[in-house]
Coordinates of C-alpha atoms in Angstrom, one line a residue:
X1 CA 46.9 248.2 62.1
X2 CA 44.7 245.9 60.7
X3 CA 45.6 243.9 59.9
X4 CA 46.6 238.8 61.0
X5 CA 48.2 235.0 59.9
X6 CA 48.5 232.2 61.9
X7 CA 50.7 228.7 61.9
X8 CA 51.0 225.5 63.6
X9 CA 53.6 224.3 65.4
X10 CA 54.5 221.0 65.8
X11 CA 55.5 219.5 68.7
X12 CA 58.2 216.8 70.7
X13 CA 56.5 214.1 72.7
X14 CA 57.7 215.6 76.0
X15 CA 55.8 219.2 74.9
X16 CA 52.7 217.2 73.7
X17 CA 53.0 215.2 77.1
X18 CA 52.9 218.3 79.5
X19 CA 49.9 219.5 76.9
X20 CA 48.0 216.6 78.1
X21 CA 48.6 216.9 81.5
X22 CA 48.1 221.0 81.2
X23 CA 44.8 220.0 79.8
X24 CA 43.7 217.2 82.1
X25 CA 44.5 219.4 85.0
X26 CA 43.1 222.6 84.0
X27 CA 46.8 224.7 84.3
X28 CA 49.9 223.5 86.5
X29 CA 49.5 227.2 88.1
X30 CA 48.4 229.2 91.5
X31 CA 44.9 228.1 92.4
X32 CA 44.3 230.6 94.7
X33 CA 44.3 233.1 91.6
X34 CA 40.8 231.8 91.0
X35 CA 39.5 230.9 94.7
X36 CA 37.4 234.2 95.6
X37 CA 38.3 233.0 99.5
X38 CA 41.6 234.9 98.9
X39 CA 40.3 238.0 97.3
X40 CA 40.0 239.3 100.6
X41 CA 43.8 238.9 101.5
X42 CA 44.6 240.3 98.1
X43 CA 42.8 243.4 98.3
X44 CA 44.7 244.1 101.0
X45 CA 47.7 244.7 99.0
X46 CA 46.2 246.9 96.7
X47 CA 43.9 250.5 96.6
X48 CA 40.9 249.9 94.5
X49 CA 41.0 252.9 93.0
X50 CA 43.3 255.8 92.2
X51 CA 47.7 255.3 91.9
X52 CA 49.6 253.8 92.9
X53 CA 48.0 250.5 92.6
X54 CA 49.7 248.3 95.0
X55 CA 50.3 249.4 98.1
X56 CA 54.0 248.1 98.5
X57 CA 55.8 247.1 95.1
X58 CA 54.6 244.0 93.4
X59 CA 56.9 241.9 91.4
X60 CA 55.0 240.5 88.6
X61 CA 56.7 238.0 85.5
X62 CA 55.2 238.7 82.0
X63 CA 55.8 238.3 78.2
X64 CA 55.3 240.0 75.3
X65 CA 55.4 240.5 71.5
X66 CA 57.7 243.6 70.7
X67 CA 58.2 244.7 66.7
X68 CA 62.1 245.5 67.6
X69 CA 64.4 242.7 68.9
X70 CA 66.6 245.0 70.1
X71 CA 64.4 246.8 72.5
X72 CA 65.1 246.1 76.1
X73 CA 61.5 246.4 77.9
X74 CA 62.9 245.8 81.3
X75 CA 65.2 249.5 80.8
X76 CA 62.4 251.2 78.4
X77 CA 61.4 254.7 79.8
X78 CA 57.3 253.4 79.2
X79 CA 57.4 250.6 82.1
X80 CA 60.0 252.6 84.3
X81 CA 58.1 255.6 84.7
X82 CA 54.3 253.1 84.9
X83 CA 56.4 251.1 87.6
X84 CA 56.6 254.5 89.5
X85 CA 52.8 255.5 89.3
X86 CA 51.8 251.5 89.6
X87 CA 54.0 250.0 92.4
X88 CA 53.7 247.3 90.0
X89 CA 57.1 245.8 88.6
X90 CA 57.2 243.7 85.5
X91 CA 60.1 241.3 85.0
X92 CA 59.3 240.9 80.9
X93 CA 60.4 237.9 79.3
X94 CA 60.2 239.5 75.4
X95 CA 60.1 238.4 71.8
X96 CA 59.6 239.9 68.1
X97 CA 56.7 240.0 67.0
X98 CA 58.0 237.4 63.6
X99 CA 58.8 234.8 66.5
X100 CA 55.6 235.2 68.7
X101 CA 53.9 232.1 67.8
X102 CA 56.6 230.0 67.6
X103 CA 57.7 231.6 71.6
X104 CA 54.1 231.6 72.9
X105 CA 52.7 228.2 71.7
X106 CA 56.1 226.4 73.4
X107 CA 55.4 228.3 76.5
X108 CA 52.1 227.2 76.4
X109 CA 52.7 223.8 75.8
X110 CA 55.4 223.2 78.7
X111 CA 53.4 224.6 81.2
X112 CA 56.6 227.3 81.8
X113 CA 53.8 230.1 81.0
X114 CA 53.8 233.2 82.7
X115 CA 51.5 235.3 85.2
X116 CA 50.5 237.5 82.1
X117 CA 50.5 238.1 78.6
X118 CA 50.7 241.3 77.0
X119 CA 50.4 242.2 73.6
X120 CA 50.7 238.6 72.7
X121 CA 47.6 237.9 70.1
X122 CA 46.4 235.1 71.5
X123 CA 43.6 233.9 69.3
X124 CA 39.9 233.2 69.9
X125 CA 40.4 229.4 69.5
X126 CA 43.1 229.9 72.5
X127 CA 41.1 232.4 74.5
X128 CA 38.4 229.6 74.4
X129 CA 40.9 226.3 74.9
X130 CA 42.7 227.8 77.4
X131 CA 40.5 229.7 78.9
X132 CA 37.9 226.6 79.5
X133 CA 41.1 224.5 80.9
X134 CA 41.6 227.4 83.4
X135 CA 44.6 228.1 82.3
X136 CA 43.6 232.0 81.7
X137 CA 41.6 233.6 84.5
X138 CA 38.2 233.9 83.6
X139 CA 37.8 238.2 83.8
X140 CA 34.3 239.0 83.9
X141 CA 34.2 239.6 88.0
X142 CA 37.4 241.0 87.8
X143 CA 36.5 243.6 84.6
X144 CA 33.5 244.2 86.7
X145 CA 35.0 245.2 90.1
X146 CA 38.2 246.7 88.8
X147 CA 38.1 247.9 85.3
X148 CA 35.9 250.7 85.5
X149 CA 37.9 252.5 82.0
X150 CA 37.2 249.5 80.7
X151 CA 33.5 248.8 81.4
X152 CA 33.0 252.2 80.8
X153 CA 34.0 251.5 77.2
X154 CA 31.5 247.8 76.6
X155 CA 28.6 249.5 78.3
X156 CA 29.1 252.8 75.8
X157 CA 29.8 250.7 72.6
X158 CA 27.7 247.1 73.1
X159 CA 29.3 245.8 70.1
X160 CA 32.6 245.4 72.4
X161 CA 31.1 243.5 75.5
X162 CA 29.2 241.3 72.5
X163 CA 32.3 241.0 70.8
X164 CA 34.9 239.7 73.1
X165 CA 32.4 237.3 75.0
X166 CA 32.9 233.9 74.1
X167 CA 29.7 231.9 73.5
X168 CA 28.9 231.1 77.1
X169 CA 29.4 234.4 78.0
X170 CA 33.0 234.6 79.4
X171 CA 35.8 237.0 79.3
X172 CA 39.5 235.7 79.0
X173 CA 41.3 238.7 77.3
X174 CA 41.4 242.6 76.8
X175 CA 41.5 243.8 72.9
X176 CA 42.8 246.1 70.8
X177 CA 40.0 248.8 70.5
X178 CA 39.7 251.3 67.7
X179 CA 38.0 254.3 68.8
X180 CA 34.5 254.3 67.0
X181 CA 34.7 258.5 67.5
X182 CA 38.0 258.0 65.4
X183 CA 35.9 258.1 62.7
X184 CA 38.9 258.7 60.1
X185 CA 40.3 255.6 61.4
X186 CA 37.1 253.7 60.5
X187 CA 35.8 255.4 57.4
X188 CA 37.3 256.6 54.1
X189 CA 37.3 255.5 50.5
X190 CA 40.2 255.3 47.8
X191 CA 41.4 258.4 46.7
X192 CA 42.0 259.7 43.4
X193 CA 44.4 262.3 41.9
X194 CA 42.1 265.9 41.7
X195 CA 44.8 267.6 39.4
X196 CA 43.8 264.8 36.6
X197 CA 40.3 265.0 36.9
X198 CA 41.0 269.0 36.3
X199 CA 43.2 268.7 33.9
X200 CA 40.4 266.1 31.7
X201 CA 37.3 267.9 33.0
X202 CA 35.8 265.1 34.5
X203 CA 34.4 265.3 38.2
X204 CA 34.8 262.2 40.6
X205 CA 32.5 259.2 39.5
X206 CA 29.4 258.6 41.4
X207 CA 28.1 255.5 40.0
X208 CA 29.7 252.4 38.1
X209 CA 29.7 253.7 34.4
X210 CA 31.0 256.8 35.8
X211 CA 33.9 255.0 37.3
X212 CA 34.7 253.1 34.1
X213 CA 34.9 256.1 32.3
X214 CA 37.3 257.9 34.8
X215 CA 39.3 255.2 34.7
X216 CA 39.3 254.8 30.8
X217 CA 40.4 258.3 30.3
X218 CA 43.1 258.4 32.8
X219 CA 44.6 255.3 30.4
X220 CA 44.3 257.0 27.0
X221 CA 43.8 260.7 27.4
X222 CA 47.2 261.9 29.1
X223 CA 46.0 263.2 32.1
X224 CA 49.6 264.3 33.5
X225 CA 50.1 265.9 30.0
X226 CA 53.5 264.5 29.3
X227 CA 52.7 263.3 25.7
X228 CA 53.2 259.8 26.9
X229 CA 50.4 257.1 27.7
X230 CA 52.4 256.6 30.9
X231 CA 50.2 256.7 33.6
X232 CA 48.2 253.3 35.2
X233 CA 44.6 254.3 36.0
X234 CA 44.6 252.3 39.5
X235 CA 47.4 251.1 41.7
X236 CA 46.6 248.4 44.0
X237 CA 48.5 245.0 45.4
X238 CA 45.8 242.8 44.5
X239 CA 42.3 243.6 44.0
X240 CA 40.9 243.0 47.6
X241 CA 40.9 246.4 48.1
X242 CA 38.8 247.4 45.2
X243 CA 36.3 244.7 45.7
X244 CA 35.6 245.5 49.7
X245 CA 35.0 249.0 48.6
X246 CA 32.5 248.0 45.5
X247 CA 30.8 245.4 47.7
X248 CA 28.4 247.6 48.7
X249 CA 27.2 248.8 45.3
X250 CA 26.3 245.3 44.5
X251 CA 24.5 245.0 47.7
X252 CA 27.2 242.4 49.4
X253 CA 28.2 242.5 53.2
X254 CA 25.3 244.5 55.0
X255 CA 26.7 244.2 57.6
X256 CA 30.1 244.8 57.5
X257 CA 32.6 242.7 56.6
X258 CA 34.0 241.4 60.5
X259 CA 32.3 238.3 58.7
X260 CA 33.2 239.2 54.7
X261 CA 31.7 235.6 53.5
X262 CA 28.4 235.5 55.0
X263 CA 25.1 238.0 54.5
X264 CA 21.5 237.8 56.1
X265 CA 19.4 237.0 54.0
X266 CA 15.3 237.9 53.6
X267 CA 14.4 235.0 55.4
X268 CA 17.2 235.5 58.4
X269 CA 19.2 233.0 57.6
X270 CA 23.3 233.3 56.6
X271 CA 23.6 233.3 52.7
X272 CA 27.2 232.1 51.4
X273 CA 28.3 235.7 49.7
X274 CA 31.2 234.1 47.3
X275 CA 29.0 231.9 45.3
X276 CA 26.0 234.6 45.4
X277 CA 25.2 236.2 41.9
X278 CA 25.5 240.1 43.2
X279 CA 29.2 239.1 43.7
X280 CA 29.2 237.1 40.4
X281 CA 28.5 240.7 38.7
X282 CA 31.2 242.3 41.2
X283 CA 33.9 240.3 39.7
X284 CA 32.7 240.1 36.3
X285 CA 32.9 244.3 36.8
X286 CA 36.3 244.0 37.9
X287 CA 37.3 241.9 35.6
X288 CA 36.2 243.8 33.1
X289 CA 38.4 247.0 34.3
X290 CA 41.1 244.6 34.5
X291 CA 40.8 243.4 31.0
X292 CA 40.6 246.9 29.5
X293 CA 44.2 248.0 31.8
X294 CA 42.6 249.4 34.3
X295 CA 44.3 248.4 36.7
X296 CA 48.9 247.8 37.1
X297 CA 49.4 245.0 34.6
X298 CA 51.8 243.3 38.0
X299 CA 48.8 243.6 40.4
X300 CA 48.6 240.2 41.2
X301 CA 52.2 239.8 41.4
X302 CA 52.9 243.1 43.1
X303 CA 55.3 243.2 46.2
X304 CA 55.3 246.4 48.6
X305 CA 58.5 247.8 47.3
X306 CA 56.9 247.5 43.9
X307 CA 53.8 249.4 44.8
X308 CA 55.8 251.8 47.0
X309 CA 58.3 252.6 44.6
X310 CA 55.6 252.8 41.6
X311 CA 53.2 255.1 43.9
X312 CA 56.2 257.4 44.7
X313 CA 56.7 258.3 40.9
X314 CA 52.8 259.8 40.8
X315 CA 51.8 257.0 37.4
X316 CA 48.9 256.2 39.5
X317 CA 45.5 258.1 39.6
X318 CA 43.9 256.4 42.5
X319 CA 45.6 254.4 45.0
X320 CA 44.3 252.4 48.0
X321 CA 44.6 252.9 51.5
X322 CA 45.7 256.3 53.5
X323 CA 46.2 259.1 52.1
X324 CA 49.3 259.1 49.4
X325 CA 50.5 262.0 50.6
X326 CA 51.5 260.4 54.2
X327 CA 53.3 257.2 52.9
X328 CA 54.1 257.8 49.3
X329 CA 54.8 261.6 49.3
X330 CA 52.0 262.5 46.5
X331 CA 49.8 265.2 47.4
X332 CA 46.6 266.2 45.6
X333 CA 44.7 263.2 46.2
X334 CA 40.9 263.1 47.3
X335 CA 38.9 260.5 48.7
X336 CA 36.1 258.9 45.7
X337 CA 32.3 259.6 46.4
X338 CA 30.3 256.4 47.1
X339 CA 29.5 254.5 44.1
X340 CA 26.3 253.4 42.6
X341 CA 25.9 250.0 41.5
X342 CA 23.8 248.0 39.1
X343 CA 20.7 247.7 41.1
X344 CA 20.0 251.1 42.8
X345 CA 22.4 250.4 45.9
X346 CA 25.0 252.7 47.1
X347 CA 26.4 252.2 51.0
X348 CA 29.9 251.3 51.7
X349 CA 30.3 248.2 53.9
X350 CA 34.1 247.9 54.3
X351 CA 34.0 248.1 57.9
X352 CA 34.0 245.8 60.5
X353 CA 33.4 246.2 64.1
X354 CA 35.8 248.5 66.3
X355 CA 37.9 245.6 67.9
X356 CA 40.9 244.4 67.0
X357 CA 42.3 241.3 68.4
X358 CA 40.7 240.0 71.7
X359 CA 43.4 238.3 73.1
X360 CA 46.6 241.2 73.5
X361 CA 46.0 240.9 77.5
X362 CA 45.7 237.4 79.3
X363 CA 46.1 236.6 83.0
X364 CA 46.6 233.2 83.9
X365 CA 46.1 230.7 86.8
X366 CA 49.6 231.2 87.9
X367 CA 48.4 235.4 88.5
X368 CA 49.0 236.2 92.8
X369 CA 47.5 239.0 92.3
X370 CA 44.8 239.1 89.1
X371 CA 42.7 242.6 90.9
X372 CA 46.1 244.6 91.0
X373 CA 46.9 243.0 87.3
X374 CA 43.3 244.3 86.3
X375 CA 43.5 247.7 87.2
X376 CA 47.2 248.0 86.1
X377 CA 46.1 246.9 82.3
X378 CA 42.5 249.2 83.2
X379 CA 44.6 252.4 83.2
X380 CA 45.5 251.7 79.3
X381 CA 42.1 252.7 78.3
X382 CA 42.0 256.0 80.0
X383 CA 42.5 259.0 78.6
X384 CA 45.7 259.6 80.8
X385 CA 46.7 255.8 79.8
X386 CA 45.8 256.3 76.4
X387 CA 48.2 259.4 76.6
X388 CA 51.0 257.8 77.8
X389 CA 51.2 254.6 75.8
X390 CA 51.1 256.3 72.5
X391 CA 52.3 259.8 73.3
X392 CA 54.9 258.9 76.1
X393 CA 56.3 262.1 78.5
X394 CA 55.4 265.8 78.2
X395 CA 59.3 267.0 77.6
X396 CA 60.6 263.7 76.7
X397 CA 58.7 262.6 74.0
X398 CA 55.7 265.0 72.9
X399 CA 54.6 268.6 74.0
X400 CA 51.3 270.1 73.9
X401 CA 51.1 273.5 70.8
X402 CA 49.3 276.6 70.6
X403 CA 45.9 275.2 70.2
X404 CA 46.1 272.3 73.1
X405 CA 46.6 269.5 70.4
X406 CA 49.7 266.7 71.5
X407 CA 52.1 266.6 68.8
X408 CA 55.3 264.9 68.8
X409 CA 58.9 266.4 69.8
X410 CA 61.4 266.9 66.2
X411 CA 63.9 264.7 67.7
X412 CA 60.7 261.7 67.2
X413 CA 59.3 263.3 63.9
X414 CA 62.6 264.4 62.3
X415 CA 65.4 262.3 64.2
X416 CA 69.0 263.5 64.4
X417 CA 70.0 260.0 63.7
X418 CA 68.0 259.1 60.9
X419 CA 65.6 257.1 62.6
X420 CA 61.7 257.0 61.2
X421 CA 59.0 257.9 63.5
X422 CA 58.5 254.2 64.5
X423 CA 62.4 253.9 65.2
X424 CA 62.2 256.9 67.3
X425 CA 59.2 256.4 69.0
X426 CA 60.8 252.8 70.2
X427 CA 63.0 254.4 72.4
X428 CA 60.5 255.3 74.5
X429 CA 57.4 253.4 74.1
X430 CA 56.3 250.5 72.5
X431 CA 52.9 250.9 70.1
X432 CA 54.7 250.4 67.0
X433 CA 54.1 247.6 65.2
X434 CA 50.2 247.2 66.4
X435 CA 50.6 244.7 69.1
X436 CA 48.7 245.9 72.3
X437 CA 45.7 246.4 74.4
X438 CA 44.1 249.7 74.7
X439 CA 42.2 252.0 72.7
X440 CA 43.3 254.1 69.6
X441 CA 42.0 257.8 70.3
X442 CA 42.6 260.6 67.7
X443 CA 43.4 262.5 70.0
X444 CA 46.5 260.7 70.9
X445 CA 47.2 258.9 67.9
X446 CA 49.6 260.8 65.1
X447 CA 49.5 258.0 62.2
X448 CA 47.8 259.1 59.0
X449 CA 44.6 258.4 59.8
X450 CA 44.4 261.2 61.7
X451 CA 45.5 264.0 58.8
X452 CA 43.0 266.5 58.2
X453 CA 42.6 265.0 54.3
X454 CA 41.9 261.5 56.0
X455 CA 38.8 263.5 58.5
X456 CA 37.5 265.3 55.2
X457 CA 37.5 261.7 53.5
X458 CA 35.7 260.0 56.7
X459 CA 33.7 263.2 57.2
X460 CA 32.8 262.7 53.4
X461 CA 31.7 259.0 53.3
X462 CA 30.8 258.3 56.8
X463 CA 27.1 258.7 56.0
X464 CA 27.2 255.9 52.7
X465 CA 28.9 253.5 55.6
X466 CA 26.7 250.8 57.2
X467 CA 25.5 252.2 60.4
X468 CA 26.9 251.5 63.8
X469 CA 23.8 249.6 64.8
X470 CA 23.6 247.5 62.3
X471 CA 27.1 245.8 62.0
X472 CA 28.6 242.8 63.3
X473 CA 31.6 241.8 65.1
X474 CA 33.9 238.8 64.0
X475 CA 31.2 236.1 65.4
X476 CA 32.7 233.7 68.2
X477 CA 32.2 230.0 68.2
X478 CA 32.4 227.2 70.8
X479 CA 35.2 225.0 71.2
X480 CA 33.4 222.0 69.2
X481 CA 32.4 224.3 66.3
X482 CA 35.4 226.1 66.0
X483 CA 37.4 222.9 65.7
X484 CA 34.8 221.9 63.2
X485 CA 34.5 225.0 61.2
X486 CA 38.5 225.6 60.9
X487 CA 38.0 221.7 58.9
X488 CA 36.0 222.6 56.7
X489 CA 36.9 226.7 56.0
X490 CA 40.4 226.1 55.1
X491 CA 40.0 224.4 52.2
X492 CA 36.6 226.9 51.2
X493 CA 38.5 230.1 52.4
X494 CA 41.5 229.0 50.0
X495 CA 39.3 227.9 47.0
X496 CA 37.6 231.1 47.1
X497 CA 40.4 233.5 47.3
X498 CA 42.3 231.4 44.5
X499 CA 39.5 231.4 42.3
X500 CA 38.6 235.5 43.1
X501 CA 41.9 236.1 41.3
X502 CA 41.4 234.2 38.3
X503 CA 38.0 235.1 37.5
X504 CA 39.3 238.6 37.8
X505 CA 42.3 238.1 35.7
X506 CA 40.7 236.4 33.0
X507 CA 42.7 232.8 33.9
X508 CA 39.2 231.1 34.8
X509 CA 36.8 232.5 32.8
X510 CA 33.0 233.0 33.9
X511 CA 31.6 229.8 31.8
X512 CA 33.2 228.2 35.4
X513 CA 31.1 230.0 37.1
X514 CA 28.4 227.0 38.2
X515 CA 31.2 224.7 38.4
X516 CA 33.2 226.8 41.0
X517 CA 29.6 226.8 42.9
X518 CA 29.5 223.3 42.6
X519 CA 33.0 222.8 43.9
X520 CA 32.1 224.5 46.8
X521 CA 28.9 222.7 47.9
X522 CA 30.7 219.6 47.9
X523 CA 33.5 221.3 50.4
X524 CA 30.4 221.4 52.8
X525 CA 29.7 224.7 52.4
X526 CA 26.5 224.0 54.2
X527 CA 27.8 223.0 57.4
X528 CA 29.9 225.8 57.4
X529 CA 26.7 228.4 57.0
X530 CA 24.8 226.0 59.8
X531 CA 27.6 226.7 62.4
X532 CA 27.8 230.6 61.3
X533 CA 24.1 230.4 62.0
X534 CA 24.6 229.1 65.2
X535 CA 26.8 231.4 65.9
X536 CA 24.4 234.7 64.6
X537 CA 21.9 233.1 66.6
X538 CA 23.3 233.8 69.7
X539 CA 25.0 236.9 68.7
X540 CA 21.4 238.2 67.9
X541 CA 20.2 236.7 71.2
X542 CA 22.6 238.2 73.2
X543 CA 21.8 241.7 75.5

């Protein structure tokens, strides 16, 4: 779920042409979508509150982002039966989620956009390009009037209404919100096989040495007691993992890591953390677990069947990620305490801020009726909307057991037909693959988050994380210094991760060290912490 890549498309004269003239006439669509002297005669289609939402049935054309090409939205049991409660009909115009970009930027570009977009991912650079073109409805009256699950949700959590505001204040799309009470789905460490710390005597490390020496004596001390040095002390694809969850012990990302390469510093202004010297000594400490086997000799070449089928055979000790036991079938695995690092720090700042991507709902200018659209999308962060979207129809799809909880019919969880729970789910509903707005609840979400090891792990940690208060969303920029900043970070953004893995593995080693610093200051590096700054700036300023 948490995951997010973006590409470029290039385009024929005649699409760059109808760009320009989108762009020069703020949107080729229904004006009347945005002139509040029609609201009145809109209303009177609708109820403001309660179902069904329109008064007579409302044809409304939409697209969307679907992870199945196969699935048929306009026959799927999810929009059939919301059709019935709504009075709202969607004609969706759908495409797989690997040809979204491609789909939504020509729509985009020819003007041939429709009334809506769901679960789209529209981006924050088109939320604010789009948006400031009038091209997408500007929803802050409309969230206000009409969204009241909604609202409900920004005034309890601030870090929501901060986060999907764009720097002048306005609203062009609903997000994907994780539930901050769904704490499992926020907090948790890597876990680590119990049954070889028993079988060694060791207990689960606390503080760096500690660690080191866990790790060591998984290598050489046969902790599976086969005879054989077989086993790989940690199992990862790559070594972000490892290093978001040791950040805090070197006293990196205070504030979570929505913004991983930049830190307040004493003075309140944005430090740069990759060229920092905490993070110096974060790699070095990797590096040196790496150097001593540590970690899969293939990490840095590691594919997901690789991992998958590596993780399935139990030769790892800990392992990244949920719990083993839900995707790799290897129980016995418990979360790692917090670790103390070098310099007295120990808090766990691998969390970002509760919302996912801003832009999975979009009206646009061509919208008849944008207050009906608003409360239909509304209902998807209710409880009863939450309900239906991810746990579909009592009978049909889910029932409620012995102690009230929601738990999914056998012909979902162990399908007749061989299909996996996303397979089956898709039949009926249309969450899998994590493109859509709403909110994640545990209550009504069944992934592995939600396991009762995963609530021990959160339950276990929560109080090393950075608090609530304290942490950031992903900051938002204007137009000009988001075109500006995207200059400048690719290059940085690249340099940095490149150079991560080689000081790691040893290919670069740390006599580069002022060097790589160098080469970054002269990739302007101090532009790109000026606009950040900006950017906190307001963020901070902001009610």
């Amino acid at each position: 779920m948490r995951s997010k890549k973006w590409f470029t498309l290039t385009l024929s004269v005649v699409l760059s042409f109808s760009l320009l003239v989108t762009a020069c006439g703020g949107g080729s669509g229904n004006n009347d979508a945005q002139d509040p002297a029609k609201a009145e005669e809109r209303l009177q289609k609708i109820n403001t509150e309660g179902m069904p939402v329109a008064k007579e049935t409302m044809n409304v054309k939409a697209f969307a982002a679907k992870l199945y090409a196969s699935q048929d939205w306009n026959n799927l049991m999810l929009w059939k039966e919301y059709e019935k409660m709504t009075n709202i009909h969607i004609e969706w115009d759908t495409v797989a989620t690997d040809g979204l970009k491609e789909k939504r930027n020509i729509l985009m570009a020819g003007g041939d956009y429709p009334e809506m977009f769901f679960a789209s991912a529209f981006s924050k650079t088109d939320l604010i390009k789009y948006g400031s073109q009038g091209t997408f409805l500007k929803l802050n009256d409309l969230i206000d009037k009409y969204a009241p699950n909604f609202k409900k949700i920004m005034e309890e959590y601030p870090i929501v209404k901060k986060g999907i505001a764009m720097p002048d204040g306005s609203i062009y799309g609903f997000p994907t919100i994780y539930d901050p009470a769904f704490k499992s789905l926020h907090y948790g460490t890597p876990w680590i096989k119990q049954e070889w710390l028993d079988n060694l005597g060791l207990k689960p490390p606390t503080n760096l040495d500690e660690l080191y020496n866990v790790l060591k004596a998984f290598k050489v001390n046969d902790p599976n007691k086969n005879g054989k040095q077989d086993e790989i002390p940690w199992g990862s694809k790559g070594v972000t993992a490892i290093l978001s969850f040791l950040k805090g012990s070197f006293g990196l990302n205070k504030h979570g890591n929505a913004n991983p390469n930049v830190d307040l510093g004493d003075d309140g202004k944005l430090t740069f953390v990759p060229t920092s010297d905490r993070y110096k000594e974060l790699l070095q400490y990797v590096n040196k677990l790496y150097k001593e086997g540590m970690f899969d000799k293939e990490t840095f070449t590691m594919k997901d069947t690789d991992i998958t089928s590596k993780a399935s055979a139990g030769i790892y000790g800990v392992l990244d990620g949920v719990d083993p036991a839900a995707i790799y079938n290897q129980d016995g695995y418990v979360g790692i305490p917090a670790i103390e690092g070098p310099h007295g720090d120990r808090f766990l700042s691998n969390i970002g801020s509760p919302l996912g991507n801003l832009g999975m709902f979009v009206l646009t200018d061509k919208a008849e009726n944008p207050e009906a659209l608003i409360r239909w999308v509304d209902h998807l962060y209710s409880d009863e909307g939450v309900k239906m979207f991810f746990m579909g129809f009592e009978g049909v799809t889910y029932k409620v057991n012995d102690k009230g909880e929601y738990e999914y019919l056998e012909e979902i969880t162990n399908n007749p037909n061989g299909l996996n729970l996303d397979q089956a789910v898709s039949q009926y509903l249309t969450w899998p693959g994590g493109y859509y707005p709403g909110i994640v609840k545990q209550k009504f979400f069944k992934g592995a988050e939600g396991l009762p090891s995963s609530v021990k792990n959160a339950e276990d940690s929560e109080s090393f994380y950075v608090k609530e208060e304290d942490r950031w969303p992903a900051f938002n920029f204007t137009p000009e210094e988001q075109d500006e900043l995207t200059t400048i970070q690719t290059d940085i953004h690249t340099f940095v991760d490149e150079m991560r893995d080689k000081f790691v593995s040893g290919e670069a080693g740390f006599d580069q060290w002022d060097n790589y610093v160098k080469q970054i200051e002269s990739m302007n590096v101090k532009r790109y912490l000026e606009i950040y700054q900006q950017a906190y700036e307001r963020y901070s300023s902001e009610k």
